[in-house]
Coordinates of C-alpha atoms and ligand atoms in Angstrom, one line a residue:
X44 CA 107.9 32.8 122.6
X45 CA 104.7 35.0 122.0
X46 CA 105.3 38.3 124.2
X47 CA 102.4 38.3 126.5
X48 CA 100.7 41.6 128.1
X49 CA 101.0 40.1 131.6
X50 CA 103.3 39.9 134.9
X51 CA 104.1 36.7 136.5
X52 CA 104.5 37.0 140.1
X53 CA 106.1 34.0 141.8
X54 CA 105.4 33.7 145.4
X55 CA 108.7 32.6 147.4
X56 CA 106.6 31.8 150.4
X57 CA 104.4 28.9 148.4
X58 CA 106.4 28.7 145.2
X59 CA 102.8 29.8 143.7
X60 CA 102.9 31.4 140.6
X61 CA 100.8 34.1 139.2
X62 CA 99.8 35.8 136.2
X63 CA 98.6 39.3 136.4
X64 CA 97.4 41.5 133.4
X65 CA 99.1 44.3 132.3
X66 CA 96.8 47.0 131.0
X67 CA 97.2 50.5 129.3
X68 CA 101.3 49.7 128.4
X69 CA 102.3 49.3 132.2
X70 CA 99.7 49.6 134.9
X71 CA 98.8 46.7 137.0
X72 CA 95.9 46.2 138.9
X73 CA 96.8 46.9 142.5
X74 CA 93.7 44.5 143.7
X75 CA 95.3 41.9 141.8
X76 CA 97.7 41.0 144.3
X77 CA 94.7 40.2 146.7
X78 CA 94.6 37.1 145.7
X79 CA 98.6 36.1 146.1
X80 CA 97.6 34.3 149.5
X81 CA 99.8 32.0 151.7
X82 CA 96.3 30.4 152.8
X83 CA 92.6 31.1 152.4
X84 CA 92.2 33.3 155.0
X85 CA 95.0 35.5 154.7
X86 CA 94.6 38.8 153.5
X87 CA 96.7 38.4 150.5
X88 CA 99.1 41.3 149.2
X89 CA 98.8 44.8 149.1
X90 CA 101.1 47.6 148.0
X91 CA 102.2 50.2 149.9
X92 CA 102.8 53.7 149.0
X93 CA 102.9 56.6 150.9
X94 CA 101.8 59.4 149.1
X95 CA 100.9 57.9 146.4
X96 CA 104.2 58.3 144.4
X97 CA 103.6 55.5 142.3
X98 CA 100.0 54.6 141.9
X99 CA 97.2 55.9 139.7
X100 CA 93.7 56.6 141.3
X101 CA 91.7 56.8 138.3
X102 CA 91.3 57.3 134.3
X103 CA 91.6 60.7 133.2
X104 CA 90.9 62.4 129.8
X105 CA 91.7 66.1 130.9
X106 CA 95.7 66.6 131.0
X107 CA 98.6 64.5 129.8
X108 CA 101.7 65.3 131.5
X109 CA 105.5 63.7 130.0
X110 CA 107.5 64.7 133.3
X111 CA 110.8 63.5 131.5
X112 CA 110.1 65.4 128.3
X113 CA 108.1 68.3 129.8
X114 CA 104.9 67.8 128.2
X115 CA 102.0 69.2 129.6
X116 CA 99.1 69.3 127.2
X117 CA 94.5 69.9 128.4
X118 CA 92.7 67.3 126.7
X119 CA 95.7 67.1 123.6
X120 CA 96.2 70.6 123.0
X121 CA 100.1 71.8 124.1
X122 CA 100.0 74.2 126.8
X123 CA 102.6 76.5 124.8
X124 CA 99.7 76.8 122.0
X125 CA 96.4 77.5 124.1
X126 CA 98.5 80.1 126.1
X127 CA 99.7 82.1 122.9
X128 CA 96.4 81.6 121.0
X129 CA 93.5 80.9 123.6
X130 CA 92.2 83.0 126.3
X131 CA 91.4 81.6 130.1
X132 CA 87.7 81.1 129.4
X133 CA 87.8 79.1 126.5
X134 CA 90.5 76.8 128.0
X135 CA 88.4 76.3 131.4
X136 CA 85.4 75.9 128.4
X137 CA 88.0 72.9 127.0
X138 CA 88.8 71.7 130.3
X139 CA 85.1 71.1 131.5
X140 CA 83.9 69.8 128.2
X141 CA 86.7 68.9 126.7
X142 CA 86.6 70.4 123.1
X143 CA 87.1 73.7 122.1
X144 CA 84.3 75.7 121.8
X145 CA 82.9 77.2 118.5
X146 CA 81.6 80.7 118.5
X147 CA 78.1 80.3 119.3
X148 CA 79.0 77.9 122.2
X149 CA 81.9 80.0 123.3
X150 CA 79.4 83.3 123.6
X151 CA 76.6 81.1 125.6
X152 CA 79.5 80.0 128.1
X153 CA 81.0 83.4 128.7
X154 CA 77.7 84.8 128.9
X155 CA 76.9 81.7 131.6
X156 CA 79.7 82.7 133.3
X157 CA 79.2 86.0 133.6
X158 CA 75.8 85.6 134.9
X159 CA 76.9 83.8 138.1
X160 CA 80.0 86.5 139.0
X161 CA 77.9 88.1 141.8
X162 CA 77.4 86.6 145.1
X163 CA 74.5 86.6 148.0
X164 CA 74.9 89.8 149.9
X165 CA 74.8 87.6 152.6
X166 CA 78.2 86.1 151.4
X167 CA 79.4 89.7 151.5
X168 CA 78.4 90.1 155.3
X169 CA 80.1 86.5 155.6
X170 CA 83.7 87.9 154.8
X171 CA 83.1 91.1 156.7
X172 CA 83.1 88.7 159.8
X173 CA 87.1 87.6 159.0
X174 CA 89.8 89.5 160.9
X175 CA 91.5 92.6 159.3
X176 CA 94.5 90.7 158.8
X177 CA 92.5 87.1 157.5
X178 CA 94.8 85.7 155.0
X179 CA 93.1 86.0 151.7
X180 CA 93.5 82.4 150.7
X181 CA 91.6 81.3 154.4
X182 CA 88.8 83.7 153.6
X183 CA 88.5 82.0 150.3
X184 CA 88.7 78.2 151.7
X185 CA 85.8 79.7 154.4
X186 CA 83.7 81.2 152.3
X187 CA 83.7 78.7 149.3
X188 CA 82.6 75.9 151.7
X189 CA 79.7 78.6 153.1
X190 CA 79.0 78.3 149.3
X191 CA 77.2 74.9 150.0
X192 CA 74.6 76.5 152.5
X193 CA 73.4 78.9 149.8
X194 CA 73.2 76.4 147.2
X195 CA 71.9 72.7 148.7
X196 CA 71.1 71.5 145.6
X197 CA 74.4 70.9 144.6
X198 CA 74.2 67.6 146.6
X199 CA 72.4 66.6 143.7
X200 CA 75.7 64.9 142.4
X201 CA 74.1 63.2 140.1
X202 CA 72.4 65.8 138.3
X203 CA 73.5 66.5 135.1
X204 CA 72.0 69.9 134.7
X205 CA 72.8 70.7 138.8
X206 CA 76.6 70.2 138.1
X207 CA 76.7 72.2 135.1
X208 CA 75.5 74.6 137.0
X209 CA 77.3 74.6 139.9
X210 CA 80.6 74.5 137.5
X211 CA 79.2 77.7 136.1
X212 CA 78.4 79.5 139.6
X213 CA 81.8 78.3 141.1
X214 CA 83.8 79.5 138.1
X215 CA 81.8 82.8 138.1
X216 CA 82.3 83.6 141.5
X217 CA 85.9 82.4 142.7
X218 CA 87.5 85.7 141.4
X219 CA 84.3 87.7 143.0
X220 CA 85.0 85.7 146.4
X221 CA 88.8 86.4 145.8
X222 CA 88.6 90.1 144.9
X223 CA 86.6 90.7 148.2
X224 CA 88.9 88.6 150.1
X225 CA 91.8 91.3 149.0
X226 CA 89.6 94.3 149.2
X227 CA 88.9 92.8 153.1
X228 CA 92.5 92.8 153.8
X229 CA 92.7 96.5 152.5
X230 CA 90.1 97.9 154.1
X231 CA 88.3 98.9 151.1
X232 CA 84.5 98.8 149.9
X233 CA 83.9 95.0 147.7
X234 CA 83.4 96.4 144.1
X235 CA 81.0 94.3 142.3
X236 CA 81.8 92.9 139.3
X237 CA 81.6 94.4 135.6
X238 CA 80.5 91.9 133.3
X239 CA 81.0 94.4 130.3
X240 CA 85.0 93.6 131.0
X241 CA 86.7 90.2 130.3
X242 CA 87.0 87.6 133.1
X243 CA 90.3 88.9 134.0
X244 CA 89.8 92.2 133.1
X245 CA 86.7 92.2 135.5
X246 CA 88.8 90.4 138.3
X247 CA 91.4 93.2 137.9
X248 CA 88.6 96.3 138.3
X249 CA 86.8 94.0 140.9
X250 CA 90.2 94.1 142.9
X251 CA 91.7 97.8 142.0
X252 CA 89.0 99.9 141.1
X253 CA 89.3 102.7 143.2
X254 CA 86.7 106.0 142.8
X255 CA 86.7 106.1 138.8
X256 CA 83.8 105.7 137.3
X257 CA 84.8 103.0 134.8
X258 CA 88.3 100.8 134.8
X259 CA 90.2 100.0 132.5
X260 CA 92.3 97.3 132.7
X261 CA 95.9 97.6 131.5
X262 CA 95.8 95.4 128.2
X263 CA 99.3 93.7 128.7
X264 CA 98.5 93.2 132.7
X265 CA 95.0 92.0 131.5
X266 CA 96.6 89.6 129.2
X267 CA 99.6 88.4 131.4
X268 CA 97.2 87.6 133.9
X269 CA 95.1 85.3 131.2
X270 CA 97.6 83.6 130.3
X271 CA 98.9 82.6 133.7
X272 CA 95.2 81.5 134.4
X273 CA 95.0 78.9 132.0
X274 CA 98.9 77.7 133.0
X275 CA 97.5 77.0 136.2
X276 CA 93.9 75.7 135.2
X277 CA 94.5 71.9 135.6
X278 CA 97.6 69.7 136.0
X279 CA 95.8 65.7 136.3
X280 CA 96.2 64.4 139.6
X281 CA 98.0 66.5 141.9
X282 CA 97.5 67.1 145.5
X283 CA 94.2 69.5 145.3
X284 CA 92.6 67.5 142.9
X285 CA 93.6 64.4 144.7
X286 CA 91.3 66.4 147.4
X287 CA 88.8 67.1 145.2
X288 CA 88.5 63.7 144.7
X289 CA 88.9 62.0 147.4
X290 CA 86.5 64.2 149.1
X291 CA 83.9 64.5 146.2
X292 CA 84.2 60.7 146.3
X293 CA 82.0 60.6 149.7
X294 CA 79.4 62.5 147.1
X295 CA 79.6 65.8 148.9
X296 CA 78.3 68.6 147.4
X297 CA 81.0 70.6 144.9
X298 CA 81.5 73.6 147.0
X299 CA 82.4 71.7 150.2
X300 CA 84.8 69.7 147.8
X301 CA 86.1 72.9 146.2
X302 CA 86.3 74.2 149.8
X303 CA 88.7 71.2 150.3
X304 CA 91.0 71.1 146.9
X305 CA 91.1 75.3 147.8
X306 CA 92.9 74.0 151.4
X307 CA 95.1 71.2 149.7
X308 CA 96.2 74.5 147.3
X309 CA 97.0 76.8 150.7
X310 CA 100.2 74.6 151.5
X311 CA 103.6 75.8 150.9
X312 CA 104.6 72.4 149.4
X313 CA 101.1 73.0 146.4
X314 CA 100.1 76.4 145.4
X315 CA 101.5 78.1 148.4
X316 CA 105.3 77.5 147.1
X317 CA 104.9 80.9 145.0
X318 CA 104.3 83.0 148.2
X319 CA 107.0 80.8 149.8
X320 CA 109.4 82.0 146.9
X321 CA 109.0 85.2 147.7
X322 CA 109.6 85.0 151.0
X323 CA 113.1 83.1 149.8
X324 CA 114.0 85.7 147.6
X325 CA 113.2 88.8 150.0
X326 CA 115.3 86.8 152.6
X327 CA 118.2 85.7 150.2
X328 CA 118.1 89.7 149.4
X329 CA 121.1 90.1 147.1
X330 CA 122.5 87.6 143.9
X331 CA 125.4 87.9 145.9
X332 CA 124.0 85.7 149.2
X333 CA 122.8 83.1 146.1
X334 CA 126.1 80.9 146.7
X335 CA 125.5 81.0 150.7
X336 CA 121.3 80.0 150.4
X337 CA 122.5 77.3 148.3
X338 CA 124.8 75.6 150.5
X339 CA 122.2 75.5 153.2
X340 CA 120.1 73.6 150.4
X341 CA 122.5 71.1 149.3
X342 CA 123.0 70.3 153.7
X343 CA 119.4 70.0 154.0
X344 CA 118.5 73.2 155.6
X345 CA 115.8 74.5 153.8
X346 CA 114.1 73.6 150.5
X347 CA 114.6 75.8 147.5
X348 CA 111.3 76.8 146.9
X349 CA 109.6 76.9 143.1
X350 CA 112.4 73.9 142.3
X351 CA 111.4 70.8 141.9
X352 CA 108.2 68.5 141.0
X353 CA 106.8 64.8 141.7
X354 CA 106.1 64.5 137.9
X355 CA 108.4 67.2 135.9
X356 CA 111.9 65.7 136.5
X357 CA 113.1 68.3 133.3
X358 CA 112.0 72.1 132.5
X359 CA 108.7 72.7 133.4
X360 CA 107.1 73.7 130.5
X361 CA 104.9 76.3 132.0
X362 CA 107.7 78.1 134.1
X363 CA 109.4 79.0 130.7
X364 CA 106.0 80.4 129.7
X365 CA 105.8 82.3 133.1
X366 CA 109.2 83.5 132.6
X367 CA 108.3 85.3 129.2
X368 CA 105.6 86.7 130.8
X369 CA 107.5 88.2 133.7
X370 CA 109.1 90.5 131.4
X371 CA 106.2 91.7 129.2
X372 CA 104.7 92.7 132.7
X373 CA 108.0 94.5 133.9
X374 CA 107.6 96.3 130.2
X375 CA 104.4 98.0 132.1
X376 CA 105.5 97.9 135.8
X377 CA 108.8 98.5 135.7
X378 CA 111.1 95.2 136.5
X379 CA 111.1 93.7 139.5
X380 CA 115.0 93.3 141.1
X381 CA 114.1 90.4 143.0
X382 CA 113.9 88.5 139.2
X383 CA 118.1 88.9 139.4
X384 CA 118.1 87.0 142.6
X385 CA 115.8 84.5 141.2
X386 CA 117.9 84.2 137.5
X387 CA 120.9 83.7 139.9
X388 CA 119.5 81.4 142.3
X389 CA 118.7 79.3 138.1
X390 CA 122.1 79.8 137.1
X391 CA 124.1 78.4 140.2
X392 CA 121.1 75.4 140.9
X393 CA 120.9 74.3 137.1
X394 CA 124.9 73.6 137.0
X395 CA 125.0 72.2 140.4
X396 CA 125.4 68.0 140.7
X397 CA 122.9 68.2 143.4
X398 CA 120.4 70.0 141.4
X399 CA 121.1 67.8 138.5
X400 CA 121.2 64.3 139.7
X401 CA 117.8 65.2 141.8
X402 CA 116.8 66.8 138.4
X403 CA 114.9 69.7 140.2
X404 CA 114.3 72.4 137.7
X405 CA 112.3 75.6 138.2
X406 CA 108.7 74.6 138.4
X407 CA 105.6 77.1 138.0
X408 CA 105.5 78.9 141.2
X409 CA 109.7 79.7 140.5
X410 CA 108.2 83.2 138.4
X411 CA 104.8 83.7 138.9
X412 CA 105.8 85.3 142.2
X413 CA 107.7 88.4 141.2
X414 CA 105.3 89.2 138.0
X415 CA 102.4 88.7 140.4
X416 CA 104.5 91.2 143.1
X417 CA 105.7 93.5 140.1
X418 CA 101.5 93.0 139.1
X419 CA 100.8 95.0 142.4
X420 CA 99.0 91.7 144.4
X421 CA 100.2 91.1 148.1
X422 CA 102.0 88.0 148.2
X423 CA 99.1 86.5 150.2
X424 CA 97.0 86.8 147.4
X425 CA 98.9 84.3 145.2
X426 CA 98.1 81.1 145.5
X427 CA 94.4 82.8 145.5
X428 CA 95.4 83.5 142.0
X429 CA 96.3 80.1 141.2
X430 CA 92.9 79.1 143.1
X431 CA 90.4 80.8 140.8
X432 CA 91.8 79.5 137.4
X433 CA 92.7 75.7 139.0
X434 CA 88.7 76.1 139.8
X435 CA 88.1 74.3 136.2
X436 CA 89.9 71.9 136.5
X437 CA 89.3 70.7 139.9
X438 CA 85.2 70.8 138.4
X439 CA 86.5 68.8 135.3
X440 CA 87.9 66.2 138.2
X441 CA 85.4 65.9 140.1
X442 CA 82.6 65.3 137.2
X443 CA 84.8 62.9 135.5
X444 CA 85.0 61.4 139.0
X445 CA 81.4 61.4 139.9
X446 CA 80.6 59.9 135.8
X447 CA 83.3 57.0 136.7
X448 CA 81.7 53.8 137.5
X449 CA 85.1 52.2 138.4
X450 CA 85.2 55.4 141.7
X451 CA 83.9 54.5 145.2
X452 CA 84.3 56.3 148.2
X453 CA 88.1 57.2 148.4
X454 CA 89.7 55.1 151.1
X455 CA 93.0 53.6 150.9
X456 CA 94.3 50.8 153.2
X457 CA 96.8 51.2 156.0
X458 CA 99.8 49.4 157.4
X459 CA 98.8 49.4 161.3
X460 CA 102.2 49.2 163.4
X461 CA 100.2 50.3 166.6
X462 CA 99.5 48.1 169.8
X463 CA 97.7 45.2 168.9
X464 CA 95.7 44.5 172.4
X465 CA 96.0 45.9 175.5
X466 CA 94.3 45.2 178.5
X467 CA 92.5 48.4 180.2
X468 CA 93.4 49.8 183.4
X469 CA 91.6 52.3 186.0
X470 CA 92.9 55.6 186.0
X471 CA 94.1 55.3 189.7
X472 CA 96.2 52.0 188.4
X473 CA 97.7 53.6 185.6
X474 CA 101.8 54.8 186.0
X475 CA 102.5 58.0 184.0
X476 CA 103.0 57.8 180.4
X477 CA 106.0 57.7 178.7
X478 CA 106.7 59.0 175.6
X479 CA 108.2 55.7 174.1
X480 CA 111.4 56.9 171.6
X481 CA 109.9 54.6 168.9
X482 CA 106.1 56.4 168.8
X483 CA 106.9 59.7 167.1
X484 CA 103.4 59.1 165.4
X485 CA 102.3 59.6 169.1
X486 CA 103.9 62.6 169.0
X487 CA 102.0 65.4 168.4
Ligands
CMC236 N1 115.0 72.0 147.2 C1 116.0 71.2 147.6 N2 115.9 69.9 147.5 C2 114.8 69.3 146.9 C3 113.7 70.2 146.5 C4 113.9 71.6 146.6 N3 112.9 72.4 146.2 N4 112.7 69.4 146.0 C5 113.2 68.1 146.1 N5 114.4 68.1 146.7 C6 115.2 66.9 147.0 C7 114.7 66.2 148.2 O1 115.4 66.6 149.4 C8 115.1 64.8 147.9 O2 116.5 64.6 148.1 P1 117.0 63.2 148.7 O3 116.7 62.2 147.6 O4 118.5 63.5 148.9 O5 116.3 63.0 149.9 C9 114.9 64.7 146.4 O6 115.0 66.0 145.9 C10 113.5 64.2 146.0 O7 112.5 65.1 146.6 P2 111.1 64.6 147.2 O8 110.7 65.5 148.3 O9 111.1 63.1 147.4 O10 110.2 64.9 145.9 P3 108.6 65.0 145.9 O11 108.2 64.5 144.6 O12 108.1 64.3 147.1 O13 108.4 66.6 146.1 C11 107.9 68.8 145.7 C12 108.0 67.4 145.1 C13 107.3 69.8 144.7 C14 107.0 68.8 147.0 C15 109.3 69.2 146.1 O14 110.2 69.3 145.0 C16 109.4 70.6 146.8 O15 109.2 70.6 148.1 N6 109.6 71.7 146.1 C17 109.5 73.0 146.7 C18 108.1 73.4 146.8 C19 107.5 73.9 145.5 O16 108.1 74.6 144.7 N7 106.3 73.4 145.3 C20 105.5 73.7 144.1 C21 105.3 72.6 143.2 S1 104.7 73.0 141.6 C22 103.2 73.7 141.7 C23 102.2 73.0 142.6 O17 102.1 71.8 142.7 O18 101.5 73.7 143.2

């Protein structure tokens, strides 16, 4: 027999049998299963899956990611290749548009760019209002959503030239809102940018320019920190684009979307897990207490943070790149010793069975944290640092997104185990409430 690019689904309940297409080698349309019905007015089927662990939301052209075989590549071009031979610009350049960019179009983006680094005073006087102690990565979720009320022709979605631009202004200005976000937490004057320096070279003056006249960025610092940049610049659908998205989809303006993905990023589970490592490695304190931290791992006690990944079940391939990097930046700031905890905590978890039957393996946030710490950034300022750079790609998302005339508003179904009716009672009637063992979801 012919083999046929289609499912057949026999329902049990009706012995009905049904044929479903099988598109792009193995996806299966989820709405399909609508119409496997014990009767006309059911509902028909519908999957379920929390968190989305097994179901695509949309067609993407920006990143391909092979989890098993640790392939991440930005619109077909290996990650190990653009960070040894690109810079961060022309990758976010890629990302957006999704070729590389010749010299006359690389010149008129950089210079694009660079023309939107500054912000409205007012946005200035905005983060002045934040608490001494704000963290960093708040003020930037804050302020990038205040973005919207400066700019309300951004809600022009639809706009061709109005997202362009907006991609332009949010790119330019994230490591502006960023730098004053540190210089807040400091205490120190907001330098303004110098657009005679790189991208990251300005970011780096913009954050530690002190009274000289003109900085100078280290080179290797100014480099390291490029090359991280476009590591972290897009990875398809993860939890901030998801957000992106999902919120774009209700055709938002960008900013208030950004302002979203930038919150998805904050959590310790996303972009936050480098901060988190820290934290791990600065309590773990020795190699020596490796053995000990694990054990309370493998019972369930705490998660080891910078390990693991819903899509990289081998090496992730930019954690090797980070890892490389660590050490050219320790060439220049002297090495940081919490990298021996870390290569221990890689040694004992890489020849454990639990690591290696869950097949966690250090993911990107397992050594950006001590180059970043050996960089001279607070560790609150880190998954800021992964904010700015993951800018492009949640722009390149949400255009693709808003171009996509398969996307509607973003609204998944639900599985209601709730009450079903109840009959209302005055308040004099009603006996105290229990807390029923069964209604943690009541629980809050
Ligand atoms: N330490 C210990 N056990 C882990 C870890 C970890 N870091 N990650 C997963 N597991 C275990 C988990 O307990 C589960 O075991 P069991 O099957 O016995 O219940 C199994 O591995 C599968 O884990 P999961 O939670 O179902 O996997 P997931 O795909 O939902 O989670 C993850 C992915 C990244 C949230 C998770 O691996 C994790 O929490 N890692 C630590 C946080 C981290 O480093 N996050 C950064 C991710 S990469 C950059 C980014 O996305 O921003």
């Amino acid at each position: 027999m012919a083999a046929k690019n289609t499912l057949t689904i026999t329902d049990n309940r009706t012995g009905r049998q049904y044929e479903v297409p099988i598109e792009e080698g193995g996806v299966i349309r989820a709405a399909a299963l609508r119409d496997i019905k014990t009767s006309p007015d059911d509902f028909g089927l519908m999957s379920y899956d929390p968190a989305f662990t097994n179901t695509a939301s949309c067609r993407s052209r920006i990143t391909f990611i092979d989890g098993d075989k640790g392939i991440l590549r930005y619109r077909g071009y290996p990650i190990e290749e653009l960070a040894e031979k690109s810079n961060y610009l022309e990758v976010a350049y890629l990302i957006v548009k999704g070729e590389l960019p010749d010299r006359k179009h690389y010149a008129a983006w950089e210079q694009n760019i660079k023309t939107h680094t500054m912000v409205h005073e007012n946005i200035k006087k905005f983060m002045e209002g934040f608490r001494y102690d704000a963290h960093p990565m708040g003020m930037m979720v804050g302020t990038v959503g205040a973005l919207s009320t400066f700019y309300p022709e951004a809600a022009h979605i639809n706009d061709l030239e109005s997202r362009r631009l907006q991609t332009r202004r949010l790119i330019g200005k994230m490591p502006t809102i960023a730098a004053f976000a540190y210089r807040h937490s400091m205490g120190y004057p907001y330098v303004y940018p110098d657009n005679d320096l790189s991208y990251t070279g300005n970011f780096l003056a913009m954050l530690f320019r002190m009274s000289e006249r003109n900085y100078t960025p280290n080179p290797t610092l100014e480099k390291a920190l490029d090359v991280l940049f476009i590591l972290h610049a897009d990875h398809e659908q993860n939890c901030s684009a998801n957000a992106m998205r999902s919120v774009g989809s209700s055709q938002v303006d960008p900013y208030s979307a950004v302002a979203a993905a930038t919150a998805a990023l904050y959590g310790p589970l996303h972009g936050g897990a480098n901060e988190a490592v820290i934290r791990m490695l600065m309590e773990i304190g020795s190699p020596k207490n490796v053995p000990d931290f694990i054990k309370g791992v493998k019972k369930g006690e705490r998660r080891l943070m910078g390990f693991g990944h819903r899509i990289y079940k081998s090496y992730d391939p930019r954690a090797k790149i980070v890892k490389r990097i660590a050490y050219e930046v320790f060439e220049v700031t002297g090495r940081n010793p919490l990298i021996d905890i870390s290569l221990e905590l890689e040694r004992i978890a890489l020849e454990d069975d639990y690591f290696v039957s869950r097949r966690l393996y250090p993911n990107v946030d397992f050594y950006t944290g001590v180059t970043y710490q050996a960089m001279g950034f607070p560790m609150t300022m880190f998954p800021v640092l992964f904010a700015i750079p993951r800018t492009s790609g949640w722009m390149a998302q949400w255009a693709e997104m808003v171009r996509d005339p398969e996307q509607k508003i973003a609204r998944p179904r639900q599985v209601y185990t709730g009450e079903m009716l109840r009959k209302w009672t005055p308040i004099e009637d009603r006996p105290e409430p229990t807390m029923r063992e069964d209604a943690v979801s009541d629980r809050i």
